[in-house]
Amino acid sequence: MEQSLTSLKDKIVEGKYFDNNGGLIIGEGVKKIMKVNIGDSLTLISQGYHGVNAAGMYPVIGIAHFTSPDLNKSMIYMTLKDAEYFYDADNLVTSIALKIKNKNDLKEIKEELVSKLDTAQYAVLDWKELLPDLVKAKEADTAGNYIFIVVLYALIAFGIFGTILMMAKEREYEFGVLISIGMKRKLLAFVVWLEILILGIVGALAGIIGSIPLVYYFHANPIDFSGYDKQLGGAFEKWGFDPIIPTVFDMNIFYGQGLIVVVLTSILSFYAIYKIFTIKPVEAMRS
């Protein structure tokens, strides 16, 4: 259960994971500070349940690497059974971490726990309450992303509008001929709008198909900054993350962005419709 939450086993760089014999798994920083190796023992002295003395000697069975420098210099893992004995807290725990499958259920699950537990005795906290600094950093990053997206879609809109503008200009003669021989402007506007919409849909689908392999590649092979930029890697480590940037491979993102492009194309096509309703057939055919 611990492995599914923290992936501790994957962080071990020396020694082994827990077995039936117990022992300690310590961070690389703890190893350097205490000058211990696999097979050496550490004496732990602390305070147990209800103020009792807590002391014990445990062998080091594994060394783990944590990206956070603070964790690397202070983290020591022991089995729950050893911890209960060490702190004289049989069948007791200080906290329980819940890993939910769907993050959208967080609020509902928290409210249910609060309603069922004695809040005077138990505190129910979500990750935002436990890590307020991380929440602020996330909000700042999200705000920057929104600005980037707005600029990006502004550029996309100008590109699409330029295409529609050129199309409308080049087909003025065609529009003039069709209107002059009796084609209704409403029908012509609908046909042109449908044509532009189909082009937008085809373009969005082509973009999705072309981007899927690239996004999946960087999802399976994240960009690793540990060997390129120490300053950027240090910024990641400050928050306890690996200095890597993986892409999110979620088809809903592809569909959502493609839909935005199609809607944007549909809105911009109103320029061509406006051109059709204001065009003068005789002047258009002369031009």
Tab-separated table of C-alpha atoms in Angstrom:
chain	number	residue	atom	x	y	z
A	1	MET	CA	0.000	0.000	0.000
A	2	GLU	CA	2.868	2.373	0.799
A	3	GLN	CA	4.532	1.535	-2.502
A	4	SER	CA	1.387	2.429	-4.449
A	5	LEU	CA	1.304	5.866	-2.777
A	6	THR	CA	4.955	6.981	-2.550
A	7	SER	CA	6.749	4.568	-4.949
A	8	LEU	CA	9.443	4.183	-2.280
A	9	LYS	CA	10.738	0.953	-3.790
A	10	ASP	CA	11.538	2.774	-7.043
A	11	LYS	CA	13.648	5.357	-5.169
A	12	ILE	CA	16.070	2.822	-3.663
A	13	VAL	CA	19.591	3.214	-5.094
A	14	GLU	CA	21.414	0.852	-2.700
A	15	GLY	CA	20.362	-2.156	-0.690
A	16	LYS	CA	16.845	-3.568	-0.799
A	17	TYR	CA	13.217	-2.882	0.048
A	18	PHE	CA	11.560	-4.007	3.284
A	19	ASP	CA	11.184	-7.696	4.019
A	20	ASN	CA	9.871	-9.611	7.039
A	21	ASN	CA	12.981	-8.709	9.059
A	22	GLY	CA	12.258	-4.956	9.135
A	23	GLY	CA	15.139	-2.485	9.258
A	24	LEU	CA	15.501	1.076	7.974
A	25	ILE	CA	15.510	2.737	4.581
A	26	ILE	CA	17.242	6.115	4.794
A	27	GLY	CA	17.831	9.039	2.436
A	28	GLU	CA	21.178	9.557	0.734
A	29	GLY	CA	21.698	12.730	2.747
A	30	VAL	CA	21.154	10.849	6.015
A	31	LYS	CA	23.750	8.307	4.892
A	32	LYS	CA	26.330	11.076	4.338
A	33	ILE	CA	25.537	12.923	7.561
A	34	MET	CA	25.558	9.812	9.759
A	35	LYS	CA	28.358	8.140	7.738
A	36	VAL	CA	26.609	4.785	7.585
A	37	ASN	CA	26.331	2.119	4.904
A	38	ILE	CA	24.173	-0.901	4.195
A	39	GLY	CA	24.419	-3.318	7.142
A	40	ASP	CA	25.329	-0.641	9.705
A	41	SER	CA	22.904	0.145	12.516
A	42	LEU	CA	21.311	3.413	13.578
A	43	THR	CA	20.220	4.156	17.130
A	44	LEU	CA	16.998	6.149	17.206
A	45	ILE	CA	16.011	8.167	20.277
A	46	SER	CA	12.680	9.948	20.427
A	47	GLN	CA	9.517	10.404	22.460
A	48	GLY	CA	6.754	7.846	22.287
A	49	TYR	CA	3.041	7.709	22.960
A	50	HIS	CA	1.952	9.638	26.089
A	51	GLY	CA	5.503	10.893	26.601
A	52	VAL	CA	7.193	7.508	27.091
A	53	ASN	CA	10.828	7.139	26.111
A	54	ALA	CA	11.403	5.733	22.650
A	55	ALA	CA	14.739	4.135	21.783
A	56	GLY	CA	15.862	1.385	19.466
A	57	MET	CA	18.675	0.155	17.243
A	58	TYR	CA	17.854	-0.828	13.667
A	59	PRO	CA	19.964	-2.057	10.729
A	60	VAL	CA	20.116	-0.019	7.528
A	61	ILE	CA	18.816	-2.201	4.695
A	62	GLY	CA	18.344	0.393	1.944
A	63	ILE	CA	19.395	3.845	0.709
A	64	ALA	CA	16.798	5.924	-1.161
A	65	HIS	CA	17.222	8.994	-3.344
A	66	PHE	CA	14.668	11.798	-2.911
A	67	THR	CA	14.651	14.769	-5.270
A	68	SER	CA	13.848	17.126	-2.394
A	69	PRO	CA	17.104	18.040	-0.566
A	70	ASP	CA	15.216	18.368	2.742
A	71	LEU	CA	13.752	14.884	2.445
A	72	ASN	CA	17.084	13.469	1.349
A	73	LYS	CA	18.767	14.779	4.517
A	74	SER	CA	16.046	13.845	7.001
A	75	MET	CA	13.907	10.939	5.800
A	76	ILE	CA	14.016	7.552	7.520
A	77	TYR	CA	11.489	4.823	6.729
A	78	MET	CA	10.663	1.874	8.955
A	79	THR	CA	7.844	-0.648	8.807
A	80	LEU	CA	4.560	0.211	10.524
A	81	LYS	CA	5.050	-2.716	12.906
A	82	ASP	CA	8.490	-1.423	13.985
A	83	ALA	CA	7.165	2.117	14.323
A	84	GLU	CA	4.288	1.021	16.587
A	85	TYR	CA	6.718	-0.833	18.842
A	86	PHE	CA	9.289	1.995	18.806
A	87	TYR	CA	6.744	4.645	19.837
A	88	ASP	CA	4.814	2.273	22.137
A	89	ALA	CA	1.708	2.971	20.050
A	90	ASP	CA	0.278	-0.454	19.298
A	91	ASN	CA	-2.486	-0.389	16.673
A	92	LEU	CA	-2.231	3.411	16.430
A	93	VAL	CA	-1.251	5.759	13.625
A	94	THR	CA	-0.639	9.511	13.523
A	95	SER	CA	-2.047	10.021	10.051
A	96	ILE	CA	-3.552	8.197	7.083
A	97	ALA	CA	-2.976	9.369	3.504
A	98	LEU	CA	-5.736	8.652	1.004
A	99	LYS	CA	-5.035	8.336	-2.707
A	100	ILE	CA	-8.251	8.742	-4.677
A	101	LYS	CA	-8.691	7.556	-8.252
A	102	ASN	CA	-10.518	10.639	-9.523
A	103	LYS	CA	-9.350	14.064	-8.324
A	104	ASN	CA	-12.800	15.472	-9.070
A	105	ASP	CA	-14.170	13.395	-6.172
A	106	LEU	CA	-11.860	15.093	-3.646
A	107	LYS	CA	-14.400	17.606	-2.326
A	108	GLU	CA	-17.166	15.024	-2.001
A	109	ILE	CA	-14.914	12.505	-0.223
A	110	LYS	CA	-13.626	15.148	2.185
A	111	GLU	CA	-17.159	16.268	3.070
A	112	GLU	CA	-18.186	12.656	3.661
A	113	LEU	CA	-15.216	12.043	5.965
A	114	VAL	CA	-15.895	15.251	7.909
A	115	SER	CA	-19.528	14.208	8.398
A	116	LYS	CA	-18.588	10.736	9.669
A	117	LEU	CA	-15.551	11.537	11.841
A	118	ASP	CA	-15.268	13.414	15.115
A	119	THR	CA	-13.569	16.599	13.904
A	120	ALA	CA	-12.660	17.495	17.492
A	121	GLN	CA	-10.419	14.431	17.530
A	122	TYR	CA	-9.505	14.019	13.869
A	123	ALA	CA	-8.411	16.595	11.290
A	124	VAL	CA	-9.391	15.997	7.666
A	125	LEU	CA	-7.092	17.978	5.353
A	126	ASP	CA	-6.779	17.972	1.597
A	127	TRP	CA	-3.483	18.519	-0.205
A	128	LYS	CA	-4.165	22.236	-0.648
A	129	GLU	CA	-4.373	22.718	3.120
A	130	LEU	CA	-1.260	20.624	3.704
A	131	LEU	CA	0.824	22.387	1.028
A	132	PRO	CA	-0.289	26.050	0.788
A	133	ASP	CA	3.051	27.166	-0.711
A	134	LEU	CA	2.679	24.643	-3.510
A	135	VAL	CA	-0.870	25.880	-4.163
A	136	LYS	CA	0.383	29.462	-4.557
A	137	ALA	CA	3.126	28.328	-6.919
A	138	LYS	CA	0.576	26.331	-8.928
A	139	GLU	CA	-1.774	29.334	-9.171
A	140	ALA	CA	1.050	31.571	-10.378
A	141	ASP	CA	2.064	28.972	-12.948
A	142	THR	CA	-1.554	28.552	-14.101
A	143	ALA	CA	-1.946	32.323	-14.534
A	144	GLY	CA	1.161	32.374	-16.710
A	145	ASN	CA	-0.210	29.481	-18.764
A	146	TYR	CA	-3.469	31.356	-19.392
A	147	ILE	CA	-1.539	34.336	-20.734
A	148	PHE	CA	0.494	32.033	-22.966
A	149	ILE	CA	-2.687	30.340	-24.275
A	150	VAL	CA	-4.353	33.696	-25.020
A	151	VAL	CA	-1.305	34.854	-26.992
A	152	LEU	CA	-1.116	31.508	-28.788
A	153	TYR	CA	-4.762	31.573	-29.848
A	154	ALA	CA	-4.434	35.218	-30.898
A	155	LEU	CA	-1.681	34.134	-33.304
A	156	ILE	CA	-3.786	31.209	-34.515
A	157	ALA	CA	-6.773	33.525	-35.032
A	158	PHE	CA	-4.714	35.948	-37.132
A	159	GLY	CA	-3.446	33.045	-39.244
A	160	ILE	CA	-6.963	31.717	-39.851
A	161	PHE	CA	-8.358	35.201	-40.490
A	162	GLY	CA	-5.602	35.904	-43.018
A	163	THR	CA	-6.556	32.741	-44.913
A	164	ILE	CA	-10.258	33.680	-44.917
A	165	LEU	CA	-9.432	37.260	-45.951
A	166	MET	CA	-7.411	36.077	-48.953
A	167	MET	CA	-10.071	33.537	-49.894
A	168	ALA	CA	-12.816	36.182	-49.824
A	169	LYS	CA	-10.713	38.614	-51.847
A	170	GLU	CA	-9.712	36.076	-54.511
A	171	ARG	CA	-13.310	34.868	-54.964
A	172	GLU	CA	-14.996	38.250	-55.300
A	173	TYR	CA	-15.514	37.671	-59.032
A	174	GLU	CA	-17.047	34.241	-58.328
A	175	PHE	CA	-19.377	35.707	-55.683
A	176	GLY	CA	-20.407	38.502	-58.056
A	177	VAL	CA	-21.254	36.053	-60.877
A	178	LEU	CA	-23.292	33.749	-58.593
A	179	ILE	CA	-25.297	36.620	-57.127
A	180	SER	CA	-25.869	38.192	-60.530
A	181	ILE	CA	-27.324	34.984	-62.010
A	182	GLY	CA	-29.810	34.761	-59.158
A	183	MET	CA	-28.226	32.829	-56.307
A	184	LYS	CA	-29.530	34.061	-53.002
A	185	ARG	CA	-26.990	35.721	-50.744
A	186	LYS	CA	-28.177	33.687	-47.748
A	187	LEU	CA	-27.580	30.408	-49.578
A	188	LEU	CA	-24.180	31.550	-50.851
A	189	ALA	CA	-23.201	32.694	-47.337
A	190	PHE	CA	-24.250	29.316	-45.913
A	191	VAL	CA	-22.239	27.399	-48.531
A	192	VAL	CA	-19.126	29.518	-47.888
A	193	TRP	CA	-19.536	29.180	-44.107
A	194	LEU	CA	-19.896	25.396	-44.471
A	195	GLU	CA	-16.801	25.268	-46.697
A	196	ILE	CA	-14.728	27.222	-44.188
A	197	LEU	CA	-16.062	25.089	-41.318
A	198	ILE	CA	-15.096	21.874	-43.137
A	199	LEU	CA	-11.612	23.284	-43.740
A	200	GLY	CA	-11.375	24.090	-40.020
A	201	ILE	CA	-12.468	20.576	-39.025
A	202	VAL	CA	-10.014	18.960	-41.459
A	203	GLY	CA	-7.229	21.221	-40.181
A	204	ALA	CA	-8.029	20.403	-36.544
A	205	LEU	CA	-8.101	16.653	-37.272
A	206	ALA	CA	-4.799	16.894	-39.146
A	207	GLY	CA	-3.279	18.765	-36.192
A	208	ILE	CA	-4.527	16.127	-33.744
A	209	ILE	CA	-3.248	13.217	-35.846
A	210	GLY	CA	0.113	14.922	-36.360
A	211	SER	CA	0.581	15.834	-32.689
A	212	ILE	CA	-0.422	12.503	-31.097
A	213	PRO	CA	2.908	10.707	-31.854
A	214	LEU	CA	4.947	13.699	-30.628
A	215	VAL	CA	2.965	14.136	-27.421
A	216	TYR	CA	3.037	10.398	-26.710
A	217	TYR	CA	6.811	10.287	-27.249
A	218	PHE	CA	7.428	12.994	-24.630
A	219	HIS	CA	4.866	11.329	-22.368
A	220	ALA	CA	6.894	8.106	-22.469
A	221	ASN	CA	10.253	9.955	-22.566
A	222	PRO	CA	9.934	13.119	-20.408
A	223	ILE	CA	12.311	16.027	-20.931
A	224	ASP	CA	15.016	15.673	-18.249
A	225	PHE	CA	16.624	18.924	-17.083
A	226	SER	CA	18.955	17.338	-14.537
A	227	GLY	CA	21.830	17.162	-17.001
A	228	TYR	CA	21.160	20.438	-18.843
A	229	ASP	CA	20.196	23.239	-16.485
A	230	LYS	CA	21.227	22.970	-12.829
A	231	GLN	CA	19.329	26.126	-11.878
A	232	LEU	CA	16.077	24.834	-13.366
A	233	GLY	CA	16.672	21.398	-11.886
A	234	GLY	CA	17.187	23.014	-8.475
A	235	ALA	CA	13.845	24.810	-8.798
A	236	PHE	CA	12.126	21.451	-9.300
A	237	GLU	CA	13.979	19.890	-6.385
A	238	LYS	CA	12.901	22.760	-4.127
A	239	TRP	CA	9.335	21.482	-4.397
A	240	GLY	CA	10.348	17.838	-4.151
A	241	PHE	CA	9.784	16.949	-7.802
A	242	ASP	CA	12.020	15.151	-10.256
A	243	PRO	CA	13.587	17.679	-12.695
A	244	ILE	CA	11.569	16.346	-15.631
A	245	ILE	CA	8.679	17.677	-17.712
A	246	PRO	CA	6.422	14.915	-19.073
A	247	THR	CA	3.538	15.658	-21.421
A	248	VAL	CA	-0.002	14.676	-20.464
A	249	PHE	CA	-1.437	12.188	-22.931
A	250	ASP	CA	-5.150	12.827	-22.530
A	251	MET	CA	-7.394	12.618	-25.590
A	252	ASN	CA	-9.826	15.075	-23.983
A	253	ILE	CA	-7.147	17.763	-24.344
A	254	PHE	CA	-6.798	17.013	-28.066
A	255	TYR	CA	-10.560	17.097	-28.545
A	256	GLY	CA	-10.958	20.283	-26.498
A	257	GLN	CA	-8.249	22.221	-28.325
A	258	GLY	CA	-9.475	20.981	-31.692
A	259	LEU	CA	-13.004	22.116	-30.830
A	260	ILE	CA	-11.694	25.579	-29.895
A	261	VAL	CA	-9.962	25.876	-33.264
A	262	VAL	CA	-13.142	24.818	-35.100
A	263	VAL	CA	-15.279	27.312	-33.145
A	264	LEU	CA	-12.691	30.027	-33.736
A	265	THR	CA	-12.724	29.254	-37.472
A	266	SER	CA	-16.523	29.351	-37.524
A	267	ILE	CA	-16.583	32.771	-35.838
A	268	LEU	CA	-13.938	34.232	-38.143
A	269	SER	CA	-15.830	32.965	-41.182
A	270	PHE	CA	-18.413	35.694	-40.541
A	271	TYR	CA	-16.039	38.076	-42.321
A	272	ALA	CA	-16.606	36.164	-45.563
A	273	ILE	CA	-20.362	36.155	-44.860
A	274	TYR	CA	-20.270	39.907	-44.264
A	275	LYS	CA	-18.387	40.303	-47.550
A	276	ILE	CA	-21.061	38.336	-49.415
A	277	PHE	CA	-23.914	40.448	-48.031
A	278	THR	CA	-22.174	43.743	-48.840
A	279	ILE	CA	-20.618	42.873	-52.166
A	280	LYS	CA	-21.825	44.656	-55.331
A	281	PRO	CA	-21.972	42.118	-58.173
A	282	VAL	CA	-21.099	44.534	-61.018
A	283	GLU	CA	-18.053	45.951	-59.221
A	284	ALA	CA	-16.944	42.483	-58.129
A	285	MET	CA	-17.051	41.140	-61.724
A	286	ARG	CA	-15.121	44.174	-63.023
A	287	SER	CA	-12.386	43.681	-60.400
